[in-house]
JSON list of C-alpha atoms in Angstrom, two decimals:
[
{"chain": "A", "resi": 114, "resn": "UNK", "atom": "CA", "xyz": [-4.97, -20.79, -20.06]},
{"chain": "A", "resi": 115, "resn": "UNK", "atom": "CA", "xyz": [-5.96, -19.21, -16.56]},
{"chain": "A", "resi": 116, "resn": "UNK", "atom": "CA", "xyz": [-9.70, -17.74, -16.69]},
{"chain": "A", "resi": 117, "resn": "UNK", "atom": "CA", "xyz": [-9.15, -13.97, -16.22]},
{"chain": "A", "resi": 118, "resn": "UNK", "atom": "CA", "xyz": [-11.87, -11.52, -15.04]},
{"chain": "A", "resi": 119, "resn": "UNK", "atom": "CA", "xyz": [-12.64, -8.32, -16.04]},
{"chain": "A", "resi": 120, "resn": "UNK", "atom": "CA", "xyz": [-12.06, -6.43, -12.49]},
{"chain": "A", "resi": 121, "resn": "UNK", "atom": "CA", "xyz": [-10.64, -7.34, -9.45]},
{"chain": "A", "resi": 122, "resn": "UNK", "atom": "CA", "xyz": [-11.33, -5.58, -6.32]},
{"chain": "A", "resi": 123, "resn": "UNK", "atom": "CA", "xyz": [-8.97, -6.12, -3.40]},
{"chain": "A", "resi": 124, "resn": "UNK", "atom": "CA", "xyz": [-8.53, -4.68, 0.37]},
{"chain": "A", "resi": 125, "resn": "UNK", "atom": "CA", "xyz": [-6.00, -2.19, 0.82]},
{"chain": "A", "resi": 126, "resn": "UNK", "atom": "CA", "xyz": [-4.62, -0.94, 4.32]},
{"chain": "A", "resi": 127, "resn": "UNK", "atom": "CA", "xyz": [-3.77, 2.64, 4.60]},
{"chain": "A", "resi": 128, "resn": "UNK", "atom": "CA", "xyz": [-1.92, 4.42, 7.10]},
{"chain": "A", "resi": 129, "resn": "UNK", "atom": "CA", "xyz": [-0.95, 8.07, 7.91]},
{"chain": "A", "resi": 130, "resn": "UNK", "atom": "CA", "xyz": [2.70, 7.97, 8.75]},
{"chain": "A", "resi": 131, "resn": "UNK", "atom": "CA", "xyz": [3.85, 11.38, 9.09]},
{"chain": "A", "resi": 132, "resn": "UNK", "atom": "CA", "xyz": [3.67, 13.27, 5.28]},
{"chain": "A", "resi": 133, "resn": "UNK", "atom": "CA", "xyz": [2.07, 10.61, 3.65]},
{"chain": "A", "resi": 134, "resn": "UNK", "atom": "CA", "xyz": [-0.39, 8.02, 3.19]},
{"chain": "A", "resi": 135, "resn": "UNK", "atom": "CA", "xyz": [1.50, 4.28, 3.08]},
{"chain": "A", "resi": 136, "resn": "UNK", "atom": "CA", "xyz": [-0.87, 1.46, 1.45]},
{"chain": "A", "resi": 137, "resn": "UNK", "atom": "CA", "xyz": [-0.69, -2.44, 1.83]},
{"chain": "A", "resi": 138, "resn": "UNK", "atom": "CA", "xyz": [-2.31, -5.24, 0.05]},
{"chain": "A", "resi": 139, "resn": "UNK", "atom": "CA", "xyz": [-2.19, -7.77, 2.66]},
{"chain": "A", "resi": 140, "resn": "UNK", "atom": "CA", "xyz": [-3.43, -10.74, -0.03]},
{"chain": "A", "resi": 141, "resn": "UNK", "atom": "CA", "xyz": [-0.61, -9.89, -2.55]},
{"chain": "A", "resi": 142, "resn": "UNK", "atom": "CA", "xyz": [2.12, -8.31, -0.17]},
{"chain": "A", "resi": 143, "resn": "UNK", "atom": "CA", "xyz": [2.69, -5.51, -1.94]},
{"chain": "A", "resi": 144, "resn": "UNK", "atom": "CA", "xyz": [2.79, -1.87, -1.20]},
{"chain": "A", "resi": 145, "resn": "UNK", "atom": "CA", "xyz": [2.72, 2.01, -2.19]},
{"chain": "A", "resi": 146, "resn": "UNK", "atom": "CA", "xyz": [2.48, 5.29, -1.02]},
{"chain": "A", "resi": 147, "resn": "UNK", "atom": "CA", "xyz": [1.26, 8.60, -1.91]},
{"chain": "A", "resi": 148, "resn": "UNK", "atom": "CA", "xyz": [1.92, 12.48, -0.60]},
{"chain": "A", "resi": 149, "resn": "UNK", "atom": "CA", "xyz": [-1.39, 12.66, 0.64]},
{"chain": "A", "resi": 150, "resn": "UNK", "atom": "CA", "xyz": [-4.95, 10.50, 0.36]},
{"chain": "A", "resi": 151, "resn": "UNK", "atom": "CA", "xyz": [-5.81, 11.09, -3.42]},
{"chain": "A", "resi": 152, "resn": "UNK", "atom": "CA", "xyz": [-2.52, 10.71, -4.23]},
{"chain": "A", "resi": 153, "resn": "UNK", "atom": "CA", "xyz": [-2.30, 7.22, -2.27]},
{"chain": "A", "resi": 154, "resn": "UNK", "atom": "CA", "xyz": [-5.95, 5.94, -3.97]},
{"chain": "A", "resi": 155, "resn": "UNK", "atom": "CA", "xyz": [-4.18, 6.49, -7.08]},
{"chain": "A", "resi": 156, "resn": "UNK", "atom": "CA", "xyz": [-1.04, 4.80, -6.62]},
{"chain": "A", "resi": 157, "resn": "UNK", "atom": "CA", "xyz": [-2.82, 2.24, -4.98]},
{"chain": "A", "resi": 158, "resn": "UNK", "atom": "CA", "xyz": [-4.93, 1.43, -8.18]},
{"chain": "A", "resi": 159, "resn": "UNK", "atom": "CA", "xyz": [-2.15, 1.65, -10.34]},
{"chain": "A", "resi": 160, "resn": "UNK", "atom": "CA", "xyz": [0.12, -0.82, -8.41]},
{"chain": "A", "resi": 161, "resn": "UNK", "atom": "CA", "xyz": [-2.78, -3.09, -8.33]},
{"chain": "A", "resi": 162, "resn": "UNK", "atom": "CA", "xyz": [-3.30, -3.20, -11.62]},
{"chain": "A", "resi": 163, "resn": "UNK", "atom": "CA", "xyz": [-0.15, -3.86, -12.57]},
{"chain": "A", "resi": 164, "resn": "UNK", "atom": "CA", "xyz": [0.32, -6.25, -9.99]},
{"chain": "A", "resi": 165, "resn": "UNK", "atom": "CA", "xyz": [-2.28, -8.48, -11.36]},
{"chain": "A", "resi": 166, "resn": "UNK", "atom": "CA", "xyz": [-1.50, -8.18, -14.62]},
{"chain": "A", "resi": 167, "resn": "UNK", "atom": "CA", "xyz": [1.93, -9.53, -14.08]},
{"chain": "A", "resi": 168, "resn": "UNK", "atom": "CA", "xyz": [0.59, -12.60, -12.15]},
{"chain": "A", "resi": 169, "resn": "UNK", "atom": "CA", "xyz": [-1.24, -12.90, -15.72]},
{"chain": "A", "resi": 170, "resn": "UNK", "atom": "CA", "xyz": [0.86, -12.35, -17.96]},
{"chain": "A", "resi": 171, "resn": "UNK", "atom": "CA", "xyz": [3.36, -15.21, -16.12]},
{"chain": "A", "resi": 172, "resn": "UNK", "atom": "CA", "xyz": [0.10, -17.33, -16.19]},
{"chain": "A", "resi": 173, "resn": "UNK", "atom": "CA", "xyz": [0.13, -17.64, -12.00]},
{"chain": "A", "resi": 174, "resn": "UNK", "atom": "CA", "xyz": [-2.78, -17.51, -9.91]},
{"chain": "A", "resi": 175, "resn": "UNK", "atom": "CA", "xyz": [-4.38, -14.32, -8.72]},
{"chain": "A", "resi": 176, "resn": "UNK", "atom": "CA", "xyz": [-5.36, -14.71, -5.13]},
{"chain": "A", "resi": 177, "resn": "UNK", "atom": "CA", "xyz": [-9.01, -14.86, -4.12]},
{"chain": "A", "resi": 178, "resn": "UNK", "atom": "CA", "xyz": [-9.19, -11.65, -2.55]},
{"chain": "A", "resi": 179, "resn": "UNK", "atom": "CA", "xyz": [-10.16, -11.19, 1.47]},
{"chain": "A", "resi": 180, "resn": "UNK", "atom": "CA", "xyz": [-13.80, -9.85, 2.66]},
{"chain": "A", "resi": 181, "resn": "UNK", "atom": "CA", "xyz": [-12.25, -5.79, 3.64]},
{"chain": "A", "resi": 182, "resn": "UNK", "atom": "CA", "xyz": [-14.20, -6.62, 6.76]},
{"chain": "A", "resi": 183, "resn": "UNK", "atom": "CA", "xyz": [-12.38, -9.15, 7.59]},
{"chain": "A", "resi": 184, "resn": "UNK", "atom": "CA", "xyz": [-9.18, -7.65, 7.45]},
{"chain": "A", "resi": 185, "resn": "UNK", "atom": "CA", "xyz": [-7.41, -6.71, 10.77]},
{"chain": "A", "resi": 186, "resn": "UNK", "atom": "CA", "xyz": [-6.25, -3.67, 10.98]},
{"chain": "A", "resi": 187, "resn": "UNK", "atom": "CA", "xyz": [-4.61, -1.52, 13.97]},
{"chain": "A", "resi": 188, "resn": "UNK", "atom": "CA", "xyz": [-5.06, 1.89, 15.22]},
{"chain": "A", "resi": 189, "resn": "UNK", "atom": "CA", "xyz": [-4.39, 4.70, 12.89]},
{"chain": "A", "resi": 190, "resn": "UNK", "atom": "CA", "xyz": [-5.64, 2.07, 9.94]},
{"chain": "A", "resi": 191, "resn": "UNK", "atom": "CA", "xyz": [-8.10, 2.13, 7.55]},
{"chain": "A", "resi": 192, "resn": "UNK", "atom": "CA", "xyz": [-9.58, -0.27, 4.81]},
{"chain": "A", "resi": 193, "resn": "UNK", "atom": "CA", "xyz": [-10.25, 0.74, 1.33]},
{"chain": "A", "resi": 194, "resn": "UNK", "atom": "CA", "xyz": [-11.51, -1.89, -1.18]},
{"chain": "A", "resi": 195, "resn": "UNK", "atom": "CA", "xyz": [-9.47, -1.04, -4.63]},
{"chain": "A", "resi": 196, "resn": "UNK", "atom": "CA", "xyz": [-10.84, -2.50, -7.76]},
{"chain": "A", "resi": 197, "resn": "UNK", "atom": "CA", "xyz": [-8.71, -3.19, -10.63]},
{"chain": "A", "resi": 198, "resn": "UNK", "atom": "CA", "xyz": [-10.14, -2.45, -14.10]},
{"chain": "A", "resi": 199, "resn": "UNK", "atom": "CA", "xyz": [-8.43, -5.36, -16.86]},
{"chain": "A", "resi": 200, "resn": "UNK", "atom": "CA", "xyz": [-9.76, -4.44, -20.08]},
{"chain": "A", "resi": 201, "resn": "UNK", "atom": "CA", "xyz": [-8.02, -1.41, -19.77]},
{"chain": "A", "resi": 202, "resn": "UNK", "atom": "CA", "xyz": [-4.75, -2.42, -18.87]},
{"chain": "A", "resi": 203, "resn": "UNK", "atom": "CA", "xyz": [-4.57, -5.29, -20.85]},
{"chain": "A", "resi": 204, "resn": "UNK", "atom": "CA", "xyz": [-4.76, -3.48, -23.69]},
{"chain": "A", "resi": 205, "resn": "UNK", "atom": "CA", "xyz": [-2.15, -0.79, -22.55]},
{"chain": "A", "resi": 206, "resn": "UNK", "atom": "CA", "xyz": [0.20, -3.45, -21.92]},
{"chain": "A", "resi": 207, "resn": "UNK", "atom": "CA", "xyz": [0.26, -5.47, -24.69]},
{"chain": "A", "resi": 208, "resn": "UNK", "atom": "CA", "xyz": [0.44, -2.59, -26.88]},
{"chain": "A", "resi": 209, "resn": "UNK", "atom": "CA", "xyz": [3.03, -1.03, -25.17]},
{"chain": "A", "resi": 210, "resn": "UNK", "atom": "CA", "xyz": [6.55, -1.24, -27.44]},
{"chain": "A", "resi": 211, "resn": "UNK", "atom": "CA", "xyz": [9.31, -3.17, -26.68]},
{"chain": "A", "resi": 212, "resn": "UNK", "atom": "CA", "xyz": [12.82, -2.76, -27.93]},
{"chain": "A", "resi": 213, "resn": "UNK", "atom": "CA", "xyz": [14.56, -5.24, -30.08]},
{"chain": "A", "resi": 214, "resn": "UNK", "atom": "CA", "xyz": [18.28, -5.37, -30.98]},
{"chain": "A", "resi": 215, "resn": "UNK", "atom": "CA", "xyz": [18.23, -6.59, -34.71]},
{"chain": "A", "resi": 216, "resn": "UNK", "atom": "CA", "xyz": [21.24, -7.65, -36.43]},
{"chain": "A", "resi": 217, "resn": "UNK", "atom": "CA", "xyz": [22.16, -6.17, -40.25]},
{"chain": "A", "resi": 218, "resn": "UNK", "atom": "CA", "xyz": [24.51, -6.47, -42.70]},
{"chain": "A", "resi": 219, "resn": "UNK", "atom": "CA", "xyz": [26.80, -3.20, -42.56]},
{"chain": "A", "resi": 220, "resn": "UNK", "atom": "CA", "xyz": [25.91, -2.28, -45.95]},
{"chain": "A", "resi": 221, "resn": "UNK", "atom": "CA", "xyz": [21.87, -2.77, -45.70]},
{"chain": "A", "resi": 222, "resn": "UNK", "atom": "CA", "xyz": [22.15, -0.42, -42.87]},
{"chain": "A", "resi": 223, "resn": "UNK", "atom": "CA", "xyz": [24.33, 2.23, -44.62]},
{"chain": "A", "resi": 224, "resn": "UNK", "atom": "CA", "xyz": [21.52, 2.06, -47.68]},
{"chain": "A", "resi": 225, "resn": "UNK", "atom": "CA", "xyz": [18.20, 1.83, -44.71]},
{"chain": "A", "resi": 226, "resn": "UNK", "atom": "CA", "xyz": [19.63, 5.23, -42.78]},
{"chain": "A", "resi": 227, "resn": "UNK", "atom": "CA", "xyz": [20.29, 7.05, -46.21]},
{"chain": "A", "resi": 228, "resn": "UNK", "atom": "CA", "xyz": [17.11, 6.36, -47.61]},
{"chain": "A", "resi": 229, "resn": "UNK", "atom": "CA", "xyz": [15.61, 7.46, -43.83]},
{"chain": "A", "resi": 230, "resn": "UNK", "atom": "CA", "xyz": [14.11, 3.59, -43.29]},
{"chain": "A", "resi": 231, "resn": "UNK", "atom": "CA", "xyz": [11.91, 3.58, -40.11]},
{"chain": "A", "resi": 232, "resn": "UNK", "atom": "CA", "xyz": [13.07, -0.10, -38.88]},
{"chain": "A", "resi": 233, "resn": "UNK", "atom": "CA", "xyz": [10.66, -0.69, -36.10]},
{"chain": "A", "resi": 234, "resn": "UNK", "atom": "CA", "xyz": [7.80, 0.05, -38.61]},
{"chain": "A", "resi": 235, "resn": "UNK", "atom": "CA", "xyz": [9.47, -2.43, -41.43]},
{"chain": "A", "resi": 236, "resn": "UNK", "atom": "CA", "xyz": [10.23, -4.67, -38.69]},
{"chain": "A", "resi": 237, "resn": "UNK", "atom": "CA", "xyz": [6.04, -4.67, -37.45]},
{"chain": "A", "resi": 238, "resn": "UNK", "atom": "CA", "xyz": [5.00, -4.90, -41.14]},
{"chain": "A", "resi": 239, "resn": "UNK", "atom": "CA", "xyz": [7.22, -7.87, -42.08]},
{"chain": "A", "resi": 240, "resn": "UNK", "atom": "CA", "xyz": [6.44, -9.89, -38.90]},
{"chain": "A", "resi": 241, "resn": "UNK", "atom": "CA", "xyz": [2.54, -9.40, -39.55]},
{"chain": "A", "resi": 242, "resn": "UNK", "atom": "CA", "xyz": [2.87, -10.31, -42.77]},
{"chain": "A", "resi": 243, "resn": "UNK", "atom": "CA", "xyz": [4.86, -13.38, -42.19]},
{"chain": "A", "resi": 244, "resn": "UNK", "atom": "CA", "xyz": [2.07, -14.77, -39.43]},
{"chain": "A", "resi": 245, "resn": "UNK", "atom": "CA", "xyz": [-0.75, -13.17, -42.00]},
{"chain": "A", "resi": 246, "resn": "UNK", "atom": "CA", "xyz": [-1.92, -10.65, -38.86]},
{"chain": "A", "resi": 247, "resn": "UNK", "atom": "CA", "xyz": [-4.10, -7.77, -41.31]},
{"chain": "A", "resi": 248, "resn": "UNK", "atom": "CA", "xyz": [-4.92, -4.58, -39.02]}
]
């Protein structure tokens, strides 16, 4: 298992280009935009962290991250560092559902729907139960 920090902060190029703000992560080539500058910090932090918690959650690498003074930037271009909080979407992502097709007998599903069964919420209780997960 890959060692994974708490926060992350990474350089991020932005440049006005004409109604909005375009950003670029040079380290992890990828990129966002926003209407104007608040909008752009924003999206930037949210790509970001989702960014790096894909590269976790498919157990890759996460990229040291380059000095923002050391990035090269052109006219027009500025540097912000962005900082990725985990903890926080971590937990938003691996409690975040996810849809499962299940497969019933006709008749077990006739009796579930008429007696107003909630089958995600069977389906959560029965799996905890099986691996003995108590919440």
């Amino acid at each position: 298992m890959l060692f994974m920090k708490d926060k992350y902060t990474f350089p991020a190029v932005f440049e006005r280009e004409e109604n909005q703000y375009c950003v670029n992560f040079p380290d992890l080539g990828c990129a966002t935009f926003g209407d104007n500058l608040d909008e752009a910090m924003y999206m930037a932090k949210d790509l970001l962290e989702g960014y790096l918690w894909g590269l976790e959650d498919e157990g890759e690498k996460i990229p040291a991250a380059t000095n923002p003074e050391d990035v090269k930037v052109t006219k027009g271009q500025f540097v912000v560092p962005i900082t990725a909080h985990m903890v926080d979407i971590r937990n938003e992502m691996m409690n975040k559902s996810v849809n499962k097709n299940v497969t019933l007998p006709r008749w077990l599903n006739k009796i579930a729907e008429e007696n107003k069964i909630n089958f995600s919420q069977v389906l959560q209780s029965a799996i905890k139960e099986r691996l003995n997960i108590r919440n």
